[in-house]
């Protein structure tokens, strides 16, 4: 009844629009997914609140329409019914006050949802025991799934759920996947993703069965699992691993995943940097070339792409910034460039974070974007409340875990990164996360203790630790005059 009003009173129109927009935002934020509404009784309260808010809005507009003849200083025309056409400035102020009441009522806080620690811990333990059939296609990367589960339990402070014998089994399994090339063979050292790859046995490749070579992503996650479980890494062939990393670096500074060639982009730049940092040795890896590759991948909007001339992406921006941090080259970015990268990252927050402009938000980007901002000392600029609200909206209250979007299926990947994102928010009960290496701070401190031991071993003439004649063995890069102005 109140739609056909005149636009002569713009002040009144603004109030009506503000009220309508407030109710729209309330609906959007209180009920992020209609699919979840039918499955959670706890969402009944936001639904009721929204209904009451809508009713109040209707009552406000109707009441003002009815009161307009009495509020108008000039008598209404006898030939027309009271309407919004006769509103003057005083009446619009009344409507504004009533609209403010509605908006204040809308601001009522809904109780914060709690993290289901035990369910999430049991969720990870299940994935360590048996994988669902839908993950059969991921058999060749089982180590990464183990990483999400073990490191997730570490952040949840629930590693005690794994018995000593179970931990030992996991550690022994990781070591069984280690590849040590024969003398004189191609440098293919590292960790492979699954023992299934050893079934195929064509002619020899690097002295071992075909397809038996280290993979950068698997090597990184495998070492992270060993560190999280408290292993001393004494059975790792650190020299072979570092030589394997250097062997897959390409002339442009990027890295392939394996010695036999593969995609070469920012993902494997990060994996290479993380491996070298965790083993405290950069060997023959050319860090200068790596930094130049990263700089060339900075796009016009100051996000960082997966490869030259590609679209800016939140995940690869993390890979690039973390690689610079781990190699001690973060200061290669000028303050102005860093500020513009932070600006691009900040614009990725809607309520949760998106990976690219004009894309929906996704749970995992609470880590990818959040960790990058942590490294750049800008995470405090984000909205903790909105971030938490979105991540918690993807929590599965039945079986545990977090999903990509509210109402979709959970998986170990999004569960782990969702929990890490909540850890950045200083959520009680979660272990702090080291953003650059993507492991818990507890595991990171353990790794630093191992580095101290290895430094002592290197000083001994008969030390068997990894060494290098071409570069410093320290994980901190010697500062180089490689600052590039990319304005």
PDB file of C-alpha atoms in Angstrom, residues 139-361:
ATOM      1  CA  UNK A 139      45.403 -42.356  -3.566  1.00  0.00           C
ATOM      2  CA  UNK A 140      48.587 -40.993  -5.135  1.00  0.00           C
ATOM      3  CA  UNK A 141      48.544 -38.068  -2.689  1.00  0.00           C
ATOM      4  CA  UNK A 142      47.639 -39.868   0.517  1.00  0.00           C
ATOM      5  CA  UNK A 143      50.488 -38.159   2.364  1.00  0.00           C
ATOM      6  CA  UNK A 144      48.770 -34.788   1.949  1.00  0.00           C
ATOM      7  CA  UNK A 145      45.582 -36.200   3.484  1.00  0.00           C
ATOM      8  CA  UNK A 146      47.658 -37.507   6.393  1.00  0.00           C
ATOM      9  CA  UNK A 147      49.119 -34.010   6.743  1.00  0.00           C
ATOM     10  CA  UNK A 148      45.687 -32.387   7.015  1.00  0.00           C
ATOM     11  CA  UNK A 149      44.640 -34.941   9.638  1.00  0.00           C
ATOM     12  CA  UNK A 150      47.814 -35.014  11.757  1.00  0.00           C
ATOM     13  CA  UNK A 151      48.488 -31.280  11.618  1.00  0.00           C
ATOM     14  CA  UNK A 152      44.784 -30.646  12.228  1.00  0.00           C
ATOM     15  CA  UNK A 153      44.929 -32.753  15.382  1.00  0.00           C
ATOM     16  CA  UNK A 154      48.036 -30.817  16.400  1.00  0.00           C
ATOM     17  CA  UNK A 155      46.261 -27.452  16.052  1.00  0.00           C
ATOM     18  CA  UNK A 156      43.263 -28.895  17.927  1.00  0.00           C
ATOM     19  CA  UNK A 157      45.700 -29.989  20.664  1.00  0.00           C
ATOM     20  CA  UNK A 158      44.379 -33.533  20.241  1.00  0.00           C
ATOM     21  CA  UNK A 159      47.395 -35.574  19.155  1.00  0.00           C
ATOM     22  CA  UNK A 160      46.930 -37.570  22.349  1.00  0.00           C
ATOM     23  CA  UNK A 161      44.083 -39.363  20.565  1.00  0.00           C
ATOM     24  CA  UNK A 162      46.738 -41.182  18.524  1.00  0.00           C
ATOM     25  CA  UNK A 163      48.350 -44.028  20.428  1.00  0.00           C
ATOM     26  CA  UNK A 164      52.135 -44.348  20.478  1.00  0.00           C
ATOM     27  CA  UNK A 165      51.961 -47.401  18.243  1.00  0.00           C
ATOM     28  CA  UNK A 166      49.720 -45.577  15.771  1.00  0.00           C
ATOM     29  CA  UNK A 167      52.121 -42.624  15.652  1.00  0.00           C
ATOM     30  CA  UNK A 168      54.997 -45.019  15.045  1.00  0.00           C
ATOM     31  CA  UNK A 169      53.084 -46.655  12.203  1.00  0.00           C
ATOM     32  CA  UNK A 170      52.487 -43.284  10.550  1.00  0.00           C
ATOM     33  CA  UNK A 171      56.147 -42.282  10.908  1.00  0.00           C
ATOM     34  CA  UNK A 172      57.358 -45.608   9.492  1.00  0.00           C
ATOM     35  CA  UNK A 173      54.904 -45.310   6.602  1.00  0.00           C
ATOM     36  CA  UNK A 174      56.246 -41.856   5.701  1.00  0.00           C
ATOM     37  CA  UNK A 175      59.814 -43.142   5.749  1.00  0.00           C
ATOM     38  CA  UNK A 176      58.840 -46.107   3.584  1.00  0.00           C
ATOM     39  CA  UNK A 177      57.883 -43.610   0.876  1.00  0.00           C
ATOM     40  CA  UNK A 178      61.266 -41.886   0.920  1.00  0.00           C
ATOM     41  CA  UNK A 179      63.186 -42.070  -2.354  1.00  0.00           C
ATOM     42  CA  UNK A 180      66.978 -42.265  -2.228  1.00  0.00           C
ATOM     43  CA  UNK A 181      68.528 -42.337  -5.715  1.00  0.00           C
ATOM     44  CA  UNK A 182      71.299 -44.775  -6.548  1.00  0.00           C
ATOM     45  CA  UNK A 183      74.844 -43.385  -6.821  1.00  0.00           C
ATOM     46  CA  UNK A 184      75.317 -41.621 -10.129  1.00  0.00           C
ATOM     47  CA  UNK A 185      71.596 -41.610 -10.947  1.00  0.00           C
ATOM     48  CA  UNK A 186      69.491 -38.525 -11.532  1.00  0.00           C
ATOM     49  CA  UNK A 187      68.748 -36.525  -8.364  1.00  0.00           C
ATOM     50  CA  UNK A 188      65.203 -37.693  -7.642  1.00  0.00           C
ATOM     51  CA  UNK A 189      65.297 -37.661  -3.846  1.00  0.00           C
ATOM     52  CA  UNK A 190      62.250 -36.824  -1.788  1.00  0.00           C
ATOM     53  CA  UNK A 191      59.024 -38.458  -0.664  1.00  0.00           C
ATOM     54  CA  UNK A 192      56.407 -39.976  -2.931  1.00  0.00           C
ATOM     55  CA  UNK A 193      52.684 -39.785  -2.336  1.00  0.00           C
ATOM     56  CA  UNK A 194      51.675 -43.430  -2.112  1.00  0.00           C
ATOM     57  CA  UNK A 195      53.184 -46.917  -2.234  1.00  0.00           C
ATOM     58  CA  UNK A 196      50.729 -47.725  -5.026  1.00  0.00           C
ATOM     59  CA  UNK A 197      53.113 -45.967  -7.405  1.00  0.00           C
ATOM     60  CA  UNK A 198      55.629 -48.759  -6.877  1.00  0.00           C
ATOM     61  CA  UNK A 199      53.420 -51.359  -8.558  1.00  0.00           C
ATOM     62  CA  UNK A 200      54.440 -50.224 -12.042  1.00  0.00           C
ATOM     63  CA  UNK A 201      57.910 -51.453 -12.957  1.00  0.00           C
ATOM     64  CA  UNK A 202      58.977 -50.580 -16.527  1.00  0.00           C
ATOM     65  CA  UNK A 203      62.676 -49.970 -17.334  1.00  0.00           C
ATOM     66  CA  UNK A 204      64.764 -48.303 -14.672  1.00  0.00           C
ATOM     67  CA  UNK A 205      64.280 -44.656 -13.804  1.00  0.00           C
ATOM     68  CA  UNK A 206      66.886 -42.935 -11.633  1.00  0.00           C
ATOM     69  CA  UNK A 207      68.043 -46.329 -10.420  1.00  0.00           C
ATOM     70  CA  UNK A 208      64.638 -47.324  -9.037  1.00  0.00           C
ATOM     71  CA  UNK A 209      61.223 -48.333 -10.314  1.00  0.00           C
ATOM     72  CA  UNK A 210      59.583 -45.957 -12.755  1.00  0.00           C
ATOM     73  CA  UNK A 211      57.487 -43.231 -11.119  1.00  0.00           C
ATOM     74  CA  UNK A 212      59.458 -43.656  -7.908  1.00  0.00           C
ATOM     75  CA  UNK A 213      60.738 -40.149  -7.425  1.00  0.00           C
ATOM     76  CA  UNK A 214      60.186 -37.430  -4.903  1.00  0.00           C
ATOM     77  CA  UNK A 215      57.343 -34.963  -5.363  1.00  0.00           C
ATOM     78  CA  UNK A 216      57.755 -31.463  -3.918  1.00  0.00           C
ATOM     79  CA  UNK A 217      54.263 -31.161  -2.418  1.00  0.00           C
ATOM     80  CA  UNK A 218      54.443 -34.665  -0.946  1.00  0.00           C
ATOM     81  CA  UNK A 219      57.941 -34.096   0.418  1.00  0.00           C
ATOM     82  CA  UNK A 220      56.846 -30.878   2.120  1.00  0.00           C
ATOM     83  CA  UNK A 221      53.742 -32.390   3.719  1.00  0.00           C
ATOM     84  CA  UNK A 222      55.595 -35.601   4.628  1.00  0.00           C
ATOM     85  CA  UNK A 223      58.284 -33.702   6.535  1.00  0.00           C
ATOM     86  CA  UNK A 224      55.586 -31.608   8.233  1.00  0.00           C
ATOM     87  CA  UNK A 225      53.837 -34.790   9.424  1.00  0.00           C
ATOM     88  CA  UNK A 226      57.094 -36.150  10.863  1.00  0.00           C
ATOM     89  CA  UNK A 227      57.769 -32.897  12.710  1.00  0.00           C
ATOM     90  CA  UNK A 228      54.212 -32.718  14.085  1.00  0.00           C
ATOM     91  CA  UNK A 229      54.537 -36.267  15.452  1.00  0.00           C
ATOM     92  CA  UNK A 230      57.798 -35.425  17.212  1.00  0.00           C
ATOM     93  CA  UNK A 231      60.182 -37.343  14.951  1.00  0.00           C
ATOM     94  CA  UNK A 232      63.820 -36.214  14.898  1.00  0.00           C
ATOM     95  CA  UNK A 233      64.103 -36.591  11.097  1.00  0.00           C
ATOM     96  CA  UNK A 234      67.232 -38.696  11.601  1.00  0.00           C
ATOM     97  CA  UNK A 235      66.174 -41.178   8.933  1.00  0.00           C
ATOM     98  CA  UNK A 236      65.686 -38.530   6.272  1.00  0.00           C
ATOM     99  CA  UNK A 237      68.326 -38.380   3.550  1.00  0.00           C
ATOM    100  CA  UNK A 238      68.499 -34.612   3.770  1.00  0.00           C
ATOM    101  CA  UNK A 239      71.256 -34.268   1.206  1.00  0.00           C
ATOM    102  CA  UNK A 240      69.303 -36.269  -1.417  1.00  0.00           C
ATOM    103  CA  UNK A 241      66.157 -34.236  -0.753  1.00  0.00           C
ATOM    104  CA  UNK A 242      67.906 -30.877  -1.142  1.00  0.00           C
ATOM    105  CA  UNK A 243      69.623 -32.045  -4.323  1.00  0.00           C
ATOM    106  CA  UNK A 244      66.251 -33.218  -5.609  1.00  0.00           C
ATOM    107  CA  UNK A 245      64.756 -29.781  -4.949  1.00  0.00           C
ATOM    108  CA  UNK A 246      67.569 -28.008  -6.782  1.00  0.00           C
ATOM    109  CA  UNK A 247      67.248 -30.429  -9.715  1.00  0.00           C
ATOM    110  CA  UNK A 248      63.642 -29.428 -10.442  1.00  0.00           C
ATOM    111  CA  UNK A 249      64.267 -25.672 -10.482  1.00  0.00           C
ATOM    112  CA  UNK A 250      63.758 -24.247 -13.947  1.00  0.00           C
ATOM    113  CA  UNK A 251      65.760 -21.463 -15.652  1.00  0.00           C
ATOM    114  CA  UNK A 252      63.028 -18.886 -14.928  1.00  0.00           C
ATOM    115  CA  UNK A 253      63.301 -19.592 -11.187  1.00  0.00           C
ATOM    116  CA  UNK A 254      60.103 -21.652 -10.849  1.00  0.00           C
ATOM    117  CA  UNK A 255      59.986 -25.317  -9.836  1.00  0.00           C
ATOM    118  CA  UNK A 256      58.458 -28.465 -11.280  1.00  0.00           C
ATOM    119  CA  UNK A 257      56.885 -31.000  -8.950  1.00  0.00           C
ATOM    120  CA  UNK A 258      59.064 -33.949 -10.049  1.00  0.00           C
ATOM    121  CA  UNK A 259      62.288 -34.742 -11.859  1.00  0.00           C
ATOM    122  CA  UNK A 260      60.407 -36.091 -14.879  1.00  0.00           C
ATOM    123  CA  UNK A 261      58.647 -32.793 -15.435  1.00  0.00           C
ATOM    124  CA  UNK A 262      55.230 -31.474 -14.520  1.00  0.00           C
ATOM    125  CA  UNK A 263      53.475 -28.184 -14.062  1.00  0.00           C
ATOM    126  CA  UNK A 264      55.843 -25.486 -12.868  1.00  0.00           C
ATOM    127  CA  UNK A 265      54.281 -22.603 -11.001  1.00  0.00           C
ATOM    128  CA  UNK A 266      53.983 -20.734  -7.720  1.00  0.00           C
ATOM    129  CA  UNK A 267      52.631 -23.731  -5.800  1.00  0.00           C
ATOM    130  CA  UNK A 268      55.882 -25.625  -6.189  1.00  0.00           C
ATOM    131  CA  UNK A 269      57.943 -22.500  -5.557  1.00  0.00           C
ATOM    132  CA  UNK A 270      56.372 -22.490  -2.109  1.00  0.00           C
ATOM    133  CA  UNK A 271      56.887 -26.221  -1.575  1.00  0.00           C
ATOM    134  CA  UNK A 272      60.557 -25.911  -2.520  1.00  0.00           C
ATOM    135  CA  UNK A 273      61.054 -22.969  -0.153  1.00  0.00           C
ATOM    136  CA  UNK A 274      59.263 -24.780   2.675  1.00  0.00           C
ATOM    137  CA  UNK A 275      61.375 -27.934   2.240  1.00  0.00           C
ATOM    138  CA  UNK A 276      64.635 -25.979   2.263  1.00  0.00           C
ATOM    139  CA  UNK A 277      63.530 -23.961   5.284  1.00  0.00           C
ATOM    140  CA  UNK A 278      62.471 -27.052   7.241  1.00  0.00           C
ATOM    141  CA  UNK A 279      65.735 -28.845   6.439  1.00  0.00           C
ATOM    142  CA  UNK A 280      67.692 -25.632   7.112  1.00  0.00           C
ATOM    143  CA  UNK A 281      69.634 -25.986   3.860  1.00  0.00           C
ATOM    144  CA  UNK A 282      69.215 -24.324   0.462  1.00  0.00           C
ATOM    145  CA  UNK A 283      71.944 -26.269  -1.331  1.00  0.00           C
ATOM    146  CA  UNK A 284      72.148 -25.294  -5.007  1.00  0.00           C
ATOM    147  CA  UNK A 285      68.714 -23.672  -5.070  1.00  0.00           C
ATOM    148  CA  UNK A 286      68.955 -20.263  -6.744  1.00  0.00           C
ATOM    149  CA  UNK A 287      66.997 -18.026  -4.405  1.00  0.00           C
ATOM    150  CA  UNK A 288      67.673 -14.932  -6.468  1.00  0.00           C
ATOM    151  CA  UNK A 289      66.034 -16.499  -9.528  1.00  0.00           C
ATOM    152  CA  UNK A 290      63.148 -17.665  -7.373  1.00  0.00           C
ATOM    153  CA  UNK A 291      62.564 -14.121  -6.104  1.00  0.00           C
ATOM    154  CA  UNK A 292      62.689 -12.716  -9.632  1.00  0.00           C
ATOM    155  CA  UNK A 293      60.066 -15.232 -10.736  1.00  0.00           C
ATOM    156  CA  UNK A 294      57.811 -14.110  -7.896  1.00  0.00           C
ATOM    157  CA  UNK A 295      58.244 -10.437  -8.745  1.00  0.00           C
ATOM    158  CA  UNK A 296      57.378 -11.060 -12.383  1.00  0.00           C
ATOM    159  CA  UNK A 297      54.146 -12.761 -11.287  1.00  0.00           C
ATOM    160  CA  UNK A 298      52.819  -9.697  -9.448  1.00  0.00           C
ATOM    161  CA  UNK A 299      49.840  -8.528 -11.458  1.00  0.00           C
ATOM    162  CA  UNK A 300      48.489  -5.061 -12.253  1.00  0.00           C
ATOM    163  CA  UNK A 301      46.137  -5.206  -9.243  1.00  0.00           C
ATOM    164  CA  UNK A 302      49.006  -6.311  -6.962  1.00  0.00           C
ATOM    165  CA  UNK A 303      47.718  -9.788  -6.364  1.00  0.00           C
ATOM    166  CA  UNK A 304      50.138 -12.562  -7.361  1.00  0.00           C
ATOM    167  CA  UNK A 305      49.334 -15.143 -10.021  1.00  0.00           C
ATOM    168  CA  UNK A 306      50.170 -18.814 -10.412  1.00  0.00           C
ATOM    169  CA  UNK A 307      52.421 -18.050 -13.396  1.00  0.00           C
ATOM    170  CA  UNK A 308      53.280 -15.110 -15.627  1.00  0.00           C
ATOM    171  CA  UNK A 309      50.350 -13.183 -17.084  1.00  0.00           C
ATOM    172  CA  UNK A 310      47.720 -15.189 -15.215  1.00  0.00           C
ATOM    173  CA  UNK A 311      44.976 -14.014 -12.854  1.00  0.00           C
ATOM    174  CA  UNK A 312      45.737 -12.883  -9.315  1.00  0.00           C
ATOM    175  CA  UNK A 313      44.783 -15.528  -6.785  1.00  0.00           C
ATOM    176  CA  UNK A 314      44.710 -15.683  -2.998  1.00  0.00           C
ATOM    177  CA  UNK A 315      46.344 -19.105  -2.776  1.00  0.00           C
ATOM    178  CA  UNK A 316      49.274 -18.261  -5.018  1.00  0.00           C
ATOM    179  CA  UNK A 317      49.704 -14.881  -3.342  1.00  0.00           C
ATOM    180  CA  UNK A 318      50.252 -16.820  -0.114  1.00  0.00           C
ATOM    181  CA  UNK A 319      52.712 -19.163  -1.844  1.00  0.00           C
ATOM    182  CA  UNK A 320      54.737 -16.237  -3.174  1.00  0.00           C
ATOM    183  CA  UNK A 321      54.804 -14.150   0.011  1.00  0.00           C
ATOM    184  CA  UNK A 322      55.530 -17.187   2.205  1.00  0.00           C
ATOM    185  CA  UNK A 323      58.366 -18.279  -0.118  1.00  0.00           C
ATOM    186  CA  UNK A 324      59.943 -14.834   0.159  1.00  0.00           C
ATOM    187  CA  UNK A 325      59.572 -14.951   3.936  1.00  0.00           C
ATOM    188  CA  UNK A 326      61.075 -18.436   4.248  1.00  0.00           C
ATOM    189  CA  UNK A 327      64.019 -17.517   2.027  1.00  0.00           C
ATOM    190  CA  UNK A 328      64.708 -14.284   3.904  1.00  0.00           C
ATOM    191  CA  UNK A 329      63.845 -12.121   0.905  1.00  0.00           C
ATOM    192  CA  UNK A 330      60.595 -10.476   1.955  1.00  0.00           C
ATOM    193  CA  UNK A 331      62.310  -7.082   2.023  1.00  0.00           C
ATOM    194  CA  UNK A 332      62.719  -7.328  -1.745  1.00  0.00           C
ATOM    195  CA  UNK A 333      59.221  -5.800  -1.818  1.00  0.00           C
ATOM    196  CA  UNK A 334      59.234  -2.045  -1.370  1.00  0.00           C
ATOM    197  CA  UNK A 335      56.923  -0.612   1.326  1.00  0.00           C
ATOM    198  CA  UNK A 336      54.622   0.765  -1.356  1.00  0.00           C
ATOM    199  CA  UNK A 337      54.303  -2.594  -3.111  1.00  0.00           C
ATOM    200  CA  UNK A 338      53.669  -4.353   0.194  1.00  0.00           C
ATOM    201  CA  UNK A 339      50.931  -1.855   1.011  1.00  0.00           C
ATOM    202  CA  UNK A 340      49.263  -2.474  -2.348  1.00  0.00           C
ATOM    203  CA  UNK A 341      49.439  -6.241  -1.882  1.00  0.00           C
ATOM    204  CA  UNK A 342      47.832  -5.804   1.539  1.00  0.00           C
ATOM    205  CA  UNK A 343      45.119  -3.682  -0.056  1.00  0.00           C
ATOM    206  CA  UNK A 344      44.367  -6.417  -2.607  1.00  0.00           C
ATOM    207  CA  UNK A 345      44.223  -8.991   0.178  1.00  0.00           C
ATOM    208  CA  UNK A 346      41.930  -6.855   2.329  1.00  0.00           C
ATOM    209  CA  UNK A 347      39.449  -6.531  -0.532  1.00  0.00           C
ATOM    210  CA  UNK A 348      39.104 -10.319  -0.543  1.00  0.00           C
ATOM    211  CA  UNK A 349      37.086 -10.221   2.676  1.00  0.00           C
ATOM    212  CA  UNK A 350      33.328 -10.192   2.251  1.00  0.00           C
ATOM    213  CA  UNK A 351      32.342 -11.906   5.471  1.00  0.00           C
ATOM    214  CA  UNK A 352      34.720 -14.812   4.991  1.00  0.00           C
ATOM    215  CA  UNK A 353      37.419 -14.529   2.338  1.00  0.00           C
ATOM    216  CA  UNK A 354      37.305 -15.135  -1.407  1.00  0.00           C
ATOM    217  CA  UNK A 355      40.234 -16.255  -3.529  1.00  0.00           C
ATOM    218  CA  UNK A 356      39.608 -13.892  -6.452  1.00  0.00           C
ATOM    219  CA  UNK A 357      37.416 -10.870  -7.165  1.00  0.00           C
ATOM    220  CA  UNK A 358      33.778 -11.653  -7.969  1.00  0.00           C
ATOM    221  CA  UNK A 359      34.043 -15.188  -6.579  1.00  0.00           C
ATOM    222  CA  UNK A 360      32.129 -16.641  -3.615  1.00  0.00           C
ATOM    223  CA  UNK A 361      33.827 -16.810  -0.244  1.00  0.00           C
TER     224      UNK A 361
END
